[in-house]
């Protein structure tokens, strides 16, 4: 699959990007063997690996994240239990595991009720004495509500807007001040421009140390003024109480900006019961399972060493997963991956200067 992609800085220059051969005609590729154009069409630089039954902590954490993404509760429980075994031998790992679940409630879900529950339980889950059952309950609760790849969640629009916003950033490489980002955000929300609102939210996160907190405070003020309950709940009940742990995370702020600009999710109040019986049954099953090799689809090679980038958490890759669902009516790693069909080039400038709005 070859794409004639306009240079991100010079509109008169085009590069031939060959996705199958993982090759680009630009000078940076010749020099480094990788470039931003390949990443721009979904071919990210990967660290390949031979996977084992005893993966390191970051690979196991990635497997946990991917399991939540695909709503595979059994796989998720197995890797959560595995991550938990590092608590006594890897400093900070319990905090990282629990924080990843909090982030996962938003990166892989639109239920604000689930996020609020997780946020309220967050301090207790960091206690040295906490039972794994309580942590597993959060994972199950997240997985019981449809993820963004299921259109019932409203997530296809969110992910599509996020992908377009990310690509808008390719063509605006200059870093803006936080004040400029917040002005752009206000204007985009006034215009109910969801792509613009997400673009300025992402830009604000890149505007320096402490920017996340100031952005969240701005979103909180805007949500109050405009009586936008979903955005208000996201900032007041979830992000701001844990801003210190979430400073570098943009999932909650992006969702708040999307809601303020007119985004709609039918699942914001959906929360399902999780019983102690089902938690214990799942945990018994996991503890009876013999160690097995971490599945390929769990290790994207970007966030940890691995070989399968289909379920990596970048906007363009996530939108391809939305299209996988549209094609098969489910998201399963065993289904054949049809990259040319699933991967959208919307928002990229191709030869002829045409902005492709959809694939
Ligand atoms: Zn290139």
Short mmCIF file of C-alpha atoms and ligand atoms in Angstrom, two decimals:
data_model
loop_
_atom_site.label_atom_id
_atom_site.label_comp_id
_atom_site.label_asym_id
_atom_site.label_seq_id
_atom_site.Cartn_x
_atom_site.Cartn_y
_atom_site.Cartn_z
CA UNK A 1 0.00 0.00 0.00
CA UNK A 2 1.68 3.21 -1.23
CA UNK A 3 0.59 6.71 -0.19
CA UNK A 4 1.84 9.99 -1.68
CA UNK A 5 1.93 12.10 1.45
CA UNK A 6 2.43 15.84 1.50
CA UNK A 7 5.38 17.00 3.60
CA UNK A 8 4.23 18.25 7.02
CA UNK A 9 6.21 21.47 6.55
CA UNK A 10 6.44 22.12 2.76
CA UNK A 11 3.20 21.80 0.82
CA UNK A 12 5.02 21.54 -2.52
CA UNK A 13 6.95 18.41 -1.45
CA UNK A 14 5.50 14.89 -1.41
CA UNK A 15 6.95 11.63 -0.17
CA UNK A 16 6.12 8.13 -1.25
CA UNK A 17 5.26 6.14 1.85
CA UNK A 18 5.11 2.37 1.35
CA UNK A 19 3.27 0.81 4.29
CA UNK A 20 3.96 -2.82 3.33
CA UNK A 21 7.69 -2.30 2.76
CA UNK A 22 7.86 0.12 5.74
CA UNK A 23 9.74 2.59 3.56
CA UNK A 24 9.55 6.33 2.90
CA UNK A 25 11.29 8.42 0.24
CA UNK A 26 12.12 11.30 2.65
CA UNK A 27 15.72 12.14 3.72
CA UNK A 28 15.01 11.33 7.40
CA UNK A 29 14.11 7.75 6.50
CA UNK A 30 17.35 7.31 4.54
CA UNK A 31 19.25 8.57 7.56
CA UNK A 32 17.39 6.81 10.42
CA UNK A 33 15.42 3.96 8.89
CA UNK A 34 12.25 5.48 10.29
CA UNK A 35 10.42 8.81 9.98
CA UNK A 36 7.33 10.74 11.06
CA UNK A 37 5.58 10.00 7.75
CA UNK A 38 5.57 6.26 8.41
CA UNK A 39 4.27 6.92 11.92
CA UNK A 40 1.76 9.32 10.35
CA UNK A 41 0.20 6.46 8.39
CA UNK A 42 0.12 4.09 11.35
CA UNK A 43 3.50 2.35 11.01
CA UNK A 44 5.11 3.11 14.34
CA UNK A 45 8.68 2.29 15.27
CA UNK A 46 8.57 -0.99 17.16
CA UNK A 47 10.83 -2.97 19.46
CA UNK A 48 10.35 -6.57 18.41
CA UNK A 49 10.55 -9.36 20.98
CA UNK A 50 10.43 -13.08 21.59
CA UNK A 51 7.57 -13.46 24.05
CA UNK A 52 7.75 -15.79 27.04
CA UNK A 53 5.65 -17.21 29.88
CA UNK A 54 7.45 -14.87 32.31
CA UNK A 55 7.22 -11.41 30.69
CA UNK A 56 8.62 -8.41 32.52
CA UNK A 57 6.36 -6.01 34.39
CA UNK A 58 5.87 -3.52 31.55
CA UNK A 59 4.90 -6.28 29.13
CA UNK A 60 2.43 -7.70 31.64
CA UNK A 61 0.99 -4.23 32.25
CA UNK A 62 0.61 -3.76 28.51
CA UNK A 63 -1.19 -7.12 28.35
CA UNK A 64 -3.55 -5.90 31.07
CA UNK A 65 -4.27 -2.71 29.11
CA UNK A 66 -4.90 -4.60 25.86
CA UNK A 67 -7.21 -7.07 27.64
CA UNK A 68 -9.30 -4.19 28.96
CA UNK A 69 -9.28 -2.65 25.47
CA UNK A 70 -10.68 -5.84 23.94
CA UNK A 71 -13.01 -6.50 26.92
CA UNK A 72 -11.38 -9.88 27.58
CA UNK A 73 -12.03 -10.27 31.32
CA UNK A 74 -10.28 -13.66 31.68
CA UNK A 75 -7.11 -12.43 29.99
CA UNK A 76 -7.25 -9.18 31.98
CA UNK A 77 -7.64 -11.01 35.30
CA UNK A 78 -4.68 -13.26 34.48
CA UNK A 79 -2.37 -10.29 33.77
CA UNK A 80 -3.67 -8.24 36.69
CA UNK A 81 -2.82 -11.14 39.02
CA UNK A 82 0.59 -11.39 37.32
CA UNK A 83 1.25 -7.64 37.70
CA UNK A 84 0.15 -7.84 41.33
CA UNK A 85 2.88 -10.44 42.01
CA UNK A 86 5.44 -7.63 41.48
CA UNK A 87 4.11 -5.60 44.44
CA UNK A 88 6.76 -6.86 46.88
CA UNK A 89 9.70 -6.93 44.50
CA UNK A 90 9.35 -3.91 42.22
CA UNK A 91 9.07 -0.52 43.93
CA UNK A 92 6.14 1.54 42.69
CA UNK A 93 4.53 -1.28 40.71
CA UNK A 94 1.31 -1.37 42.77
CA UNK A 95 0.84 2.36 42.17
CA UNK A 96 1.49 1.93 38.44
CA UNK A 97 -0.95 -0.99 38.17
CA UNK A 98 -3.73 0.84 40.02
CA UNK A 99 -3.12 4.12 38.18
CA UNK A 100 -3.24 2.23 34.87
CA UNK A 101 -6.69 0.93 35.80
CA UNK A 102 -7.85 4.46 36.61
CA UNK A 103 -6.50 5.69 33.25
CA UNK A 104 -7.99 2.62 31.55
CA UNK A 105 -11.46 3.53 32.82
CA UNK A 106 -11.27 6.57 30.53
CA UNK A 107 -8.85 5.52 27.77
CA UNK A 108 -11.01 2.45 27.23
CA UNK A 109 -14.47 3.53 28.21
CA UNK A 110 -17.01 6.33 28.24
CA UNK A 111 -18.90 5.47 31.42
CA UNK A 112 -18.34 8.41 33.75
CA UNK A 113 -20.12 6.45 36.49
CA UNK A 114 -17.42 3.75 36.24
CA UNK A 115 -14.64 6.37 36.27
CA UNK A 116 -16.16 8.06 39.33
CA UNK A 117 -16.35 4.77 41.18
CA UNK A 118 -12.73 3.96 40.32
CA UNK A 119 -11.63 7.48 41.32
CA UNK A 120 -13.42 7.21 44.68
CA UNK A 121 -11.75 3.84 45.36
CA UNK A 122 -8.31 4.93 44.08
CA UNK A 123 -6.72 5.83 47.47
CA UNK A 124 -7.93 2.57 49.08
CA UNK A 125 -6.52 0.51 46.20
CA UNK A 126 -3.05 1.97 46.87
CA UNK A 127 -3.00 0.62 50.43
CA UNK A 128 -0.44 -2.12 51.09
CA UNK A 129 -3.17 -4.24 52.70
CA UNK A 130 -5.74 -4.03 49.91
CA UNK A 131 -7.09 -7.36 48.68
CA UNK A 132 -6.61 -8.15 45.01
CA UNK A 133 -10.37 -8.84 44.85
CA UNK A 134 -11.07 -5.12 45.22
CA UNK A 135 -8.71 -4.22 42.39
CA UNK A 136 -10.12 -6.95 40.16
CA UNK A 137 -13.62 -5.57 40.79
CA UNK A 138 -12.59 -2.33 39.04
CA UNK A 139 -11.31 -4.22 36.00
CA UNK A 140 -14.55 -6.20 35.72
CA UNK A 141 -16.65 -3.05 36.13
CA UNK A 142 -14.78 -1.27 33.33
CA UNK A 143 -15.15 -4.31 31.04
CA UNK A 144 -18.91 -4.64 31.58
CA UNK A 145 -19.60 -1.38 29.70
CA UNK A 146 -19.02 -1.24 25.90
CA UNK A 147 -15.70 0.27 24.81
CA UNK A 148 -15.20 3.02 22.19
CA UNK A 149 -14.98 0.47 19.33
CA UNK A 150 -18.61 -0.45 19.92
CA UNK A 151 -20.80 2.26 18.34
CA UNK A 152 -23.30 1.84 21.21
CA UNK A 153 -20.80 3.82 23.32
CA UNK A 154 -20.67 6.84 20.97
CA UNK A 155 -16.94 6.17 20.80
CA UNK A 156 -16.50 5.98 17.03
CA UNK A 157 -17.08 9.72 16.77
CA UNK A 158 -14.75 10.43 19.72
CA UNK A 159 -11.92 8.36 18.25
CA UNK A 160 -12.45 9.77 14.74
CA UNK A 161 -12.33 13.35 16.05
CA UNK A 162 -9.22 12.51 18.07
CA UNK A 163 -7.51 11.07 15.00
CA UNK A 164 -8.30 14.20 12.95
CA UNK A 165 -7.08 16.40 15.81
CA UNK A 166 -3.82 14.47 16.05
CA UNK A 167 -3.29 14.86 12.30
CA UNK A 168 -4.11 18.57 12.46
CA UNK A 169 -1.11 18.69 14.81
CA UNK A 170 1.20 17.26 12.10
CA UNK A 171 0.71 20.45 10.07
CA UNK A 172 1.06 22.88 12.99
CA UNK A 173 4.44 21.91 14.42
CA UNK A 174 5.14 25.16 16.32
CA UNK A 175 4.58 24.87 20.06
CA UNK A 176 1.95 27.26 21.41
CA UNK A 177 1.81 28.87 24.82
CA UNK A 178 -0.73 27.49 27.27
CA UNK A 179 -2.70 30.77 27.06
CA UNK A 180 -2.98 30.40 23.27
CA UNK A 181 -4.08 26.76 23.63
CA UNK A 182 -6.79 27.71 26.12
CA UNK A 183 -8.03 30.55 23.85
CA UNK A 184 -8.18 28.11 20.94
CA UNK A 185 -10.06 25.65 23.14
CA UNK A 186 -12.67 28.24 24.15
CA UNK A 187 -13.19 29.28 20.52
CA UNK A 188 -13.53 25.67 19.34
CA UNK A 189 -16.08 24.93 22.07
CA UNK A 190 -18.03 28.10 21.13
CA UNK A 191 -18.12 26.84 17.56
CA UNK A 192 -18.99 23.27 18.73
CA UNK A 193 -15.93 22.11 16.79
CA UNK A 194 -15.00 18.77 18.38
CA UNK A 195 -11.82 18.25 16.34
CA UNK A 196 -10.61 21.75 17.24
CA UNK A 197 -11.41 21.24 20.92
CA UNK A 198 -9.42 17.98 20.97
CA UNK A 199 -6.57 19.56 19.01
CA UNK A 200 -6.19 22.42 21.53
CA UNK A 201 -6.52 20.02 24.47
CA UNK A 202 -3.66 17.90 23.14
CA UNK A 203 -1.62 21.04 22.39
CA UNK A 204 -2.26 22.34 25.93
CA UNK A 205 -0.86 19.13 27.43
CA UNK A 206 2.33 19.73 25.48
CA UNK A 207 2.66 23.33 26.70
CA UNK A 208 4.90 22.56 29.66
CA UNK A 209 4.98 21.38 33.25
CA UNK A 210 1.76 21.88 35.19
CA UNK A 211 -0.25 22.51 32.02
CA UNK A 212 -2.55 19.53 32.65
CA UNK A 213 -3.78 20.97 35.94
CA UNK A 214 -4.42 24.45 34.49
CA UNK A 215 -6.19 22.93 31.50
CA UNK A 216 -8.38 20.85 33.82
CA UNK A 217 -9.27 23.93 35.85
CA UNK A 218 -10.24 25.74 32.65
CA UNK A 219 -12.39 22.79 31.52
CA UNK A 220 -14.02 22.76 34.96
CA UNK A 221 -14.87 26.48 34.68
CA UNK A 222 -16.23 26.07 31.14
CA UNK A 223 -18.30 23.05 32.16
CA UNK A 224 -19.77 25.00 35.08
CA UNK A 225 -20.60 28.03 32.91
CA UNK A 226 -22.16 25.93 30.19
CA UNK A 227 -23.86 23.50 32.51
CA UNK A 228 -22.17 20.56 30.74
CA UNK A 229 -22.66 17.82 33.34
CA UNK A 230 -20.46 15.09 31.77
CA UNK A 231 -17.43 17.41 31.51
CA UNK A 232 -18.10 18.79 34.98
CA UNK A 233 -18.21 15.30 36.52
CA UNK A 234 -15.02 14.26 34.68
CA UNK A 235 -13.06 17.20 36.06
CA UNK A 236 -14.66 17.59 39.51
CA UNK A 237 -15.01 13.94 40.52
CA UNK A 238 -12.22 12.21 38.63
CA UNK A 239 -9.36 14.28 37.22
CA UNK A 240 -8.93 17.14 39.68
CA UNK A 241 -8.97 15.01 42.88
CA UNK A 242 -6.17 12.91 41.35
CA UNK A 243 -4.44 15.55 39.21
CA UNK A 244 -1.08 14.73 40.78
CA UNK A 245 -1.27 11.09 39.64
CA UNK A 246 -2.80 11.97 36.28
CA UNK A 247 -0.82 15.08 35.32
CA UNK A 248 0.61 13.56 32.13
CA UNK A 249 -2.61 11.83 31.12
CA UNK A 250 -4.91 13.39 28.54
CA UNK A 251 -7.77 10.88 28.44
CA UNK A 252 -10.06 12.61 30.95
CA UNK A 253 -9.38 16.12 29.63
CA UNK A 254 -9.91 15.01 26.01
CA UNK A 255 -13.25 13.44 26.88
CA UNK A 256 -14.30 16.58 28.78
CA UNK A 257 -13.35 18.79 25.80
CA UNK A 258 -15.26 16.49 23.44
CA UNK A 259 -18.40 16.68 25.58
CA UNK A 260 -18.12 20.48 25.82
CA UNK A 261 -17.89 20.70 22.02
CA UNK A 262 -21.02 18.58 21.54
CA UNK A 263 -19.85 14.97 21.88
CA UNK A 264 -22.49 12.47 22.98
CA UNK A 265 -22.12 9.10 24.68
CA UNK A 266 -25.17 7.04 25.66
CA UNK A 267 -23.17 5.07 28.26
CA UNK A 268 -21.97 7.81 30.62
CA UNK A 269 -24.26 6.55 33.41
CA UNK A 270 -24.00 2.84 32.69
CA UNK A 271 -22.51 0.91 35.60
CA UNK A 272 -23.02 -2.79 36.26
CA UNK A 273 -23.00 -4.73 39.49
CA UNK A 274 -19.89 -6.79 40.28
CA UNK A 275 -20.44 -9.50 42.88
CA UNK A 276 -17.86 -10.95 45.26
CA UNK A 277 -18.89 -14.38 43.95
CA UNK A 278 -17.92 -13.62 40.37
CA UNK A 279 -14.68 -11.97 41.46
CA UNK A 280 -13.65 -15.02 43.52
CA UNK A 281 -14.63 -17.43 40.78
CA UNK A 282 -12.50 -15.52 38.29
CA UNK A 283 -9.57 -15.30 40.68
CA UNK A 284 -9.73 -19.05 41.44
CA UNK A 285 -9.67 -19.75 37.72
CA UNK A 286 -6.67 -17.48 37.17
CA UNK A 287 -4.73 -19.01 40.07
CA UNK A 288 -5.36 -22.48 38.64
CA UNK A 289 -4.05 -21.50 35.22
CA UNK A 290 -0.56 -22.72 34.30
CA UNK A 291 1.77 -19.95 33.09
CA UNK A 292 1.44 -19.32 29.37
CA UNK A 293 3.17 -17.16 26.79
CA UNK A 294 1.86 -13.61 26.70
CA UNK A 295 -0.31 -13.39 23.55
CA UNK A 296 1.17 -11.48 20.59
CA UNK A 297 -1.84 -9.13 20.38
CA UNK A 298 -1.12 -7.94 23.93
CA UNK A 299 2.34 -6.56 23.08
CA UNK A 300 2.36 -3.69 20.59
CA UNK A 301 6.13 -3.12 20.41
CA UNK A 302 5.62 0.59 21.17
CA UNK A 303 4.56 0.74 24.81
CA UNK A 304 6.59 -2.41 25.48
CA UNK A 305 8.60 -4.82 23.34
CA UNK A 306 6.32 -6.82 21.04
CA UNK A 307 5.23 -7.53 17.51
CA UNK A 308 1.54 -6.67 17.04
CA UNK A 309 0.57 -3.00 16.88
CA UNK A 310 -3.12 -3.51 16.01
CA UNK A 311 -4.38 -2.66 19.49
CA UNK A 312 -1.92 0.10 20.38
CA UNK A 313 -3.53 3.14 21.99
CA UNK A 314 -2.90 5.74 19.28
CA UNK A 315 -5.90 7.52 17.75
CA UNK A 316 -5.31 6.28 14.21
CA UNK A 317 -4.76 2.70 15.36
CA UNK A 318 -7.85 2.90 17.59
CA UNK A 319 -9.98 4.18 14.72
CA UNK A 320 -8.82 1.17 12.68
CA UNK A 321 -10.18 -1.01 15.51
CA UNK A 322 -13.55 0.82 15.25
CA UNK A 323 -13.54 -0.20 11.59
CA UNK A 324 -12.62 -3.76 12.54
CA UNK A 325 -15.78 -3.82 14.66
CA UNK A 326 -17.87 -2.32 11.85
CA UNK A 327 -16.61 -5.08 9.52
CA UNK A 328 -16.92 -8.15 11.76
CA UNK A 329 -19.46 -7.03 14.36
CA UNK A 330 -16.87 -7.81 17.04
CA UNK A 331 -13.25 -7.11 17.92
CA UNK A 332 -11.28 -10.32 18.15
CA UNK A 333 -7.56 -10.75 17.54
CA UNK A 334 -8.20 -14.02 15.70
CA UNK A 335 -10.11 -12.28 12.89
CA UNK A 336 -8.04 -11.47 9.81
CA UNK A 337 -6.70 -7.93 9.96
CA UNK A 338 -7.49 -5.97 6.80
CA UNK A 339 -5.16 -2.98 7.12
CA UNK A 340 -6.06 -1.22 3.82
CA UNK A 341 -9.76 -1.51 4.68
CA UNK A 342 -9.55 -0.65 8.39
CA UNK A 343 -6.88 2.06 8.36
CA UNK A 344 -8.23 5.52 7.56
CA UNK A 345 -6.15 8.33 6.02
CA UNK A 346 -8.79 10.96 6.87
CA UNK A 347 -7.18 14.24 7.83
CA UNK A 348 -3.91 13.58 5.98
CA UNK A 349 -2.91 15.76 3.04
CA UNK A 350 -2.22 13.54 0.07
CA UNK A 351 -0.89 14.35 -3.39
CA UNK A 352 -2.98 17.06 -5.04
CA UNK A 353 -3.27 18.93 -1.74
CA UNK A 354 -6.63 17.32 -1.07
CA UNK A 355 -7.50 16.89 2.54
CA UNK A 356 -8.98 13.44 2.68
CA UNK A 357 -11.95 13.59 5.00
CA UNK A 358 -12.43 9.85 5.00
CA UNK A 359 -10.72 6.77 3.71
ZN1 LIG B 1 9.38 9.99 5.68
#
